[in-house]
């Protein structure tokens, strides 16, 4: 499987990396938190970790640590604007349940 970005998500990441003036891509993983147990974490990567799995989608590199990969394998990241709100949307086929506030999930 793989981690993919929609074209909108890739455009957003590329715009942000351009404004920053540096960066190799996006790090995508999970952390333990919230009512359901796991939450997504995203950050921009300046120096990749040699242990990371690297996926490329629409010209954007996505770095995933080996511990997070089983929880997010097959996920598609989208970027959406709704009114004044904007942000990434995660389409993860592994999710079994999400908390009511949408901040955490379990597999």
XYZ file of N, CA, C and O in Angstrom:
428
model
N 0.852 -1.178 0.000
C 0.000 0.000 0.000
C 0.898 1.242 0.000
O 2.089 1.132 -0.173
N 0.279 2.379 0.257
C 1.041 3.621 0.203
C 0.278 4.736 0.893
O -0.891 4.585 1.229
N 0.952 5.833 1.072
C 0.340 7.067 1.538
C 0.248 7.970 0.313
O 1.234 8.141 -0.409
N -0.926 8.560 0.072
C -1.091 9.416 -1.094
C -1.671 10.766 -0.682
O -2.276 10.899 0.378
N -1.459 11.738 -1.541
C -2.030 13.068 -1.376
C -2.906 13.351 -2.585
O -2.571 12.939 -3.704
N -4.006 14.052 -2.358
C -4.775 14.537 -3.497
C -3.986 15.679 -4.122
O -3.034 16.203 -3.526
N -4.400 16.078 -5.300
C -3.719 17.183 -5.964
C -3.814 18.467 -5.133
O -2.853 19.223 -5.024
N -4.981 18.713 -4.505
C -5.142 19.906 -3.650
C -4.182 19.878 -2.470
O -3.595 20.897 -2.121
N -4.043 18.721 -1.833
C -3.134 18.602 -0.686
C -1.695 18.835 -1.127
O -0.938 19.536 -0.455
N -1.314 18.270 -2.258
C 0.054 18.448 -2.758
C 0.329 19.912 -3.093
O 1.407 20.442 -2.780
N -0.639 20.596 -3.685
C -0.470 22.015 -3.997
C -0.286 22.827 -2.722
O 0.561 23.729 -2.665
N -1.060 22.508 -1.687
C -0.941 23.217 -0.410
C 0.456 23.015 0.190
O 1.092 23.970 0.638
N 0.933 21.773 0.211
C 2.255 21.482 0.774
C 3.334 22.195 -0.027
O 4.237 22.819 0.546
N 3.258 22.143 -1.348
C 4.266 22.813 -2.188
C 4.274 24.324 -1.964
O 5.339 24.933 -1.898
N 3.082 24.932 -1.836
C 3.024 26.382 -1.566
C 3.695 26.705 -0.239
O 4.461 27.660 -0.128
N 3.398 25.901 0.781
C 3.970 26.159 2.099
C 5.490 25.972 2.088
O 6.224 26.788 2.651
N 5.974 24.905 1.447
C 7.416 24.673 1.368
C 8.104 25.811 0.616
O 9.203 26.226 0.982
N 7.458 26.338 -0.421
C 8.012 27.477 -1.167
C 8.140 28.704 -0.279
O 9.160 29.389 -0.294
N 7.086 28.971 0.495
C 7.125 30.128 1.403
C 8.189 29.972 2.468
O 8.808 30.955 2.863
N 8.363 28.730 2.957
C 9.394 28.472 3.979
C 10.789 28.651 3.391
O 11.728 28.965 4.103
N 10.940 28.347 2.106
C 12.244 28.445 1.460
C 13.128 27.237 1.687
O 14.295 27.226 1.297
N 12.587 26.203 2.322
C 13.351 24.983 2.561
C 12.378 23.856 2.877
O 11.205 24.095 3.155
N 12.888 22.643 2.842
C 12.073 21.489 3.217
C 12.107 20.409 2.162
O 12.146 20.681 0.967
N 12.101 19.177 2.643
C 12.132 18.009 1.767
C 10.740 17.461 1.473
O 10.550 16.744 0.513
N 9.784 17.740 2.355
C 8.445 17.204 2.179
C 7.673 17.254 3.484
O 7.929 18.102 4.338
N 6.763 16.309 3.640
C 5.845 16.279 4.770
C 6.040 14.989 5.564
O 6.131 13.915 4.983
N 6.135 15.094 6.892
C 6.180 13.914 7.760
C 4.767 13.661 8.261
O 4.086 14.566 8.735
N 4.316 12.422 8.128
C 2.972 12.026 8.515
C 3.091 10.832 9.449
O 3.791 9.867 9.146
N 2.447 10.915 10.602
C 2.509 9.825 11.561
C 1.354 9.891 12.533
O 0.394 10.634 12.331
N 1.455 9.082 13.586
C 0.441 9.075 14.635
C 1.116 9.233 15.985
O 2.300 8.950 16.144
N 0.329 9.690 16.946
C 0.783 9.766 18.330
C -0.353 9.253 19.206
O -1.513 9.284 18.814
N -0.017 8.782 20.385
C -1.011 8.285 21.325
C -1.613 9.465 22.076
O -0.900 10.237 22.705
N -2.946 9.605 21.985
C -3.638 10.705 22.642
C -5.142 10.572 22.449
O -5.602 9.722 21.702
N -5.883 11.421 23.078
C -7.313 11.551 22.838
C -8.156 10.434 23.394
O -7.681 9.497 24.014
N -9.459 10.540 23.155
C -10.403 9.562 23.708
C -10.344 8.220 22.986
O -10.669 7.197 23.585
N -9.960 8.205 21.718
C -9.946 6.951 20.974
C -8.568 6.315 20.884
O -8.435 5.204 20.388
N -7.531 7.015 21.308
C -6.213 6.404 21.404
C -5.130 6.944 20.496
O -3.985 7.032 20.889
N -5.447 7.308 19.247
C -4.427 7.773 18.303
C -4.869 9.075 17.647
O -6.060 9.298 17.438
N -3.903 9.911 17.318
C -4.180 11.141 16.582
C -3.105 11.302 15.514
O -1.973 10.848 15.674
N -3.471 11.938 14.427
C -2.517 12.186 13.347
C -1.574 13.313 13.744
O -1.954 14.226 14.472
N -0.354 13.234 13.231
C 0.575 14.349 13.394
C 1.211 14.629 12.036
O 1.523 13.705 11.282
N 1.345 15.896 11.744
C 1.943 16.350 10.490
C 2.985 17.400 10.806
O 2.766 18.249 11.683
N 4.106 17.351 10.098
C 5.115 18.392 10.217
C 5.938 18.408 8.940
O 5.976 17.423 8.202
N 6.559 19.524 8.679
C 7.393 19.640 7.494
C 8.779 19.106 7.816
O 9.279 19.257 8.928
N 9.392 18.456 6.833
C 10.671 17.774 7.027
C 11.786 18.561 6.356
O 11.739 18.824 5.152
N 12.799 18.927 7.160
C 13.992 19.547 6.611
C 15.105 18.511 6.458
O 15.883 18.568 5.520
N 15.163 17.577 7.399
C 16.183 16.535 7.375
C 15.506 15.183 7.586
O 15.066 14.881 8.697
N 15.390 14.373 6.533
C 14.711 13.082 6.668
C 15.462 12.130 7.602
O 16.677 12.202 7.729
N 14.724 11.260 8.252
C 15.286 10.197 9.078
C 15.538 8.993 8.171
O 14.652 8.603 7.412
N 16.719 8.387 8.227
C 17.022 7.253 7.353
C 16.065 6.065 7.536
O 15.896 5.264 6.624
N 15.408 5.952 8.677
C 14.485 4.841 8.932
C 13.104 5.072 8.318
O 12.298 4.143 8.238
N 12.819 6.303 7.878
C 11.503 6.618 7.328
C 11.218 5.860 6.041
O 12.109 5.647 5.224
N 9.948 5.503 5.868
C 9.446 5.058 4.572
C 9.125 6.339 3.812
O 8.597 7.294 4.389
N 9.424 6.362 2.520
C 9.177 7.565 1.727
C 8.213 7.226 0.593
O 8.424 6.274 -0.150
N 7.153 8.015 0.503
C 6.171 7.886 -0.564
C 6.154 9.204 -1.317
O 6.408 10.252 -0.733
N 5.856 9.160 -2.602
C 5.771 10.396 -3.373
C 4.435 10.438 -4.086
O 4.003 9.451 -4.683
N 3.779 11.584 -3.980
C 2.470 11.757 -4.583
C 2.366 13.168 -5.136
O 2.593 14.129 -4.394
N 2.065 13.300 -6.419
C 1.955 14.609 -7.080
C 3.198 15.459 -6.832
O 3.105 16.668 -6.610
N 4.366 14.827 -6.818
C 5.623 15.543 -6.663
C 6.000 15.890 -5.234
O 7.003 16.563 -5.005
N 5.225 15.458 -4.252
C 5.511 15.746 -2.842
C 5.958 14.465 -2.151
O 5.301 13.429 -2.265
N 7.069 14.546 -1.429
C 7.536 13.405 -0.650
C 6.833 13.390 0.701
O 6.738 14.420 1.369
N 6.363 12.198 1.084
C 5.715 12.000 2.377
C 6.561 10.999 3.150
O 6.768 9.871 2.689
N 7.056 11.415 4.318
C 7.919 10.588 5.151
C 7.099 10.004 6.299
O 6.380 10.743 6.979
N 7.216 8.684 6.508
C 6.448 8.007 7.555
C 7.394 7.144 8.372
O 8.144 6.325 7.816
N 7.342 7.299 9.713
C 8.182 6.465 10.567
C 7.617 5.041 10.597
O 6.407 4.847 10.460
N 8.478 4.031 10.746
C 8.037 2.628 10.694
C 6.975 2.260 11.740
O 6.136 1.399 11.479
N 6.973 2.906 12.902
C 5.977 2.582 13.937
C 4.581 3.081 13.566
O 3.582 2.485 13.950
N 4.504 4.184 12.838
C 3.205 4.746 12.451
C 2.596 4.046 11.240
O 1.372 4.011 11.098
N 3.428 3.509 10.375
C 2.949 2.991 9.098
C 1.802 1.986 9.211
O 0.827 2.103 8.463
N 1.817 1.014 10.118
C 0.697 0.063 10.162
C -0.658 0.725 10.445
O -1.691 0.210 10.017
N -0.662 1.864 11.125
C -1.907 2.546 11.468
C -2.439 3.429 10.337
O -3.628 3.738 10.298
N -1.548 3.849 9.437
C -1.959 4.810 8.404
C -1.720 4.312 6.979
O -1.999 5.038 6.034
N -1.260 3.088 6.834
C -1.009 2.545 5.497
C -2.301 2.591 4.676
O -3.355 2.191 5.146
N -2.216 3.131 3.481
C -3.384 3.250 2.616
C -4.126 4.564 2.750
O -5.114 4.802 2.058
N -3.660 5.454 3.616
C -4.352 6.728 3.854
C -4.131 7.703 2.704
O -3.041 7.805 2.151
N -5.194 8.417 2.370
C -5.113 9.513 1.418
C -5.331 10.809 2.176
O -6.285 10.925 2.947
N -4.434 11.779 1.987
C -4.569 13.099 2.602
C -5.159 14.047 1.575
O -4.689 14.109 0.440
N -6.184 14.759 1.993
C -6.806 15.779 1.164
C -6.691 17.102 1.909
O -6.449 17.126 3.112
N -6.847 18.196 1.211
C -6.847 19.506 1.846
C -8.124 20.206 1.424
O -8.438 20.278 0.236
N -8.880 20.695 2.395
C -10.169 21.304 2.089
C -10.333 22.630 2.805
O -9.828 22.819 3.907
N -11.076 23.523 2.146
C -11.481 24.801 2.744
C -12.996 24.785 2.848
O -13.692 24.517 1.876
N -13.490 25.080 4.039
C -14.934 25.179 4.260
C -15.188 26.459 5.034
O -14.904 26.535 6.232
N -15.681 27.459 4.346
C -15.879 28.760 4.985
C -14.544 29.339 5.410
O -13.629 29.463 4.613
N -14.432 29.664 6.696
C -13.186 30.218 7.220
C -12.215 29.136 7.671
O -11.082 29.436 8.036
N -12.651 27.890 7.673
C -11.808 26.781 8.135
C -11.128 26.095 6.969
O -11.702 25.949 5.893
N -9.904 25.675 7.207
C -9.173 24.896 6.218
C -8.280 23.914 6.946
O -7.902 24.131 8.095
N -7.983 22.813 6.286
C -7.103 21.842 6.904
C -7.076 20.533 6.146
O -7.803 20.327 5.176
N -6.220 19.656 6.616
C -6.093 18.344 6.008
C -7.245 17.456 6.437
O -7.719 17.515 7.571
N -7.686 16.612 5.519
C -8.693 15.581 5.780
C -8.019 14.245 5.525
O -7.292 14.096 4.540
N -8.250 13.299 6.403
C -7.589 11.997 6.328
C -8.609 10.929 5.954
O -9.616 10.764 6.648
N -8.342 10.210 4.879
C -9.191 9.095 4.450
C -8.385 7.823 4.699
O -7.612 7.388 3.850
N -8.559 7.274 5.914
C -7.760 6.139 6.384
C -8.634 4.884 6.408
O -9.566 4.800 7.202
N -8.315 3.897 5.566
C -9.137 2.677 5.517
C -9.004 1.795 6.762
O -9.793 0.875 6.946
N -8.044 2.083 7.626
C -7.807 1.276 8.829
C -8.643 1.696 10.031
O -8.717 0.968 11.015
N -9.266 2.876 9.976
C -9.995 3.416 11.128
C -11.247 2.584 11.398
O -12.067 2.355 10.519
N -11.371 2.154 12.641
C -12.553 1.404 13.088
C -13.538 2.306 13.823
O -14.727 2.060 13.827
N -13.027 3.349 14.498
C -13.868 4.230 15.291
C -13.160 5.568 15.470
O -11.935 5.622 15.534
N -13.943 6.638 15.543
C -13.398 7.972 15.795
C -14.125 8.585 16.976
O -15.296 8.280 17.215
N -13.446 9.457 17.683
C -14.105 10.132 18.806
C -15.073 11.171 18.257
O -14.984 11.568 17.089
N -15.966 11.625 19.078
C -16.984 12.580 18.667
C -16.446 13.907 18.178
O -17.017 14.531 17.293
N -15.326 14.342 18.727
C -14.768 15.635 18.340
C -13.909 15.522 17.072
O -13.498 16.534 16.520
N -13.626 14.302 16.634
C -12.853 14.111 15.411
C -11.361 14.252 15.573
O -10.630 14.265 14.593
N -10.872 14.353 16.794
C -9.446 14.556 17.034
C -8.654 13.252 17.114
O -7.456 13.247 16.923
N -9.319 12.157 17.443
C -8.581 10.905 17.586
C -9.367 9.738 16.987
O -10.548 9.865 16.677
N -8.669 8.619 16.821
C -9.268 7.450 16.188
C -8.640 6.187 16.758
O -7.662 6.227 17.476
N -9.255 5.053 16.407
C -8.653 3.773 16.776
C -8.751 2.837 15.584
O -9.630 2.955 14.743
N -7.795 1.925 15.514
C -7.764 0.938 14.425
C -8.011 -0.448 14.962
O -7.887 -0.709 16.123
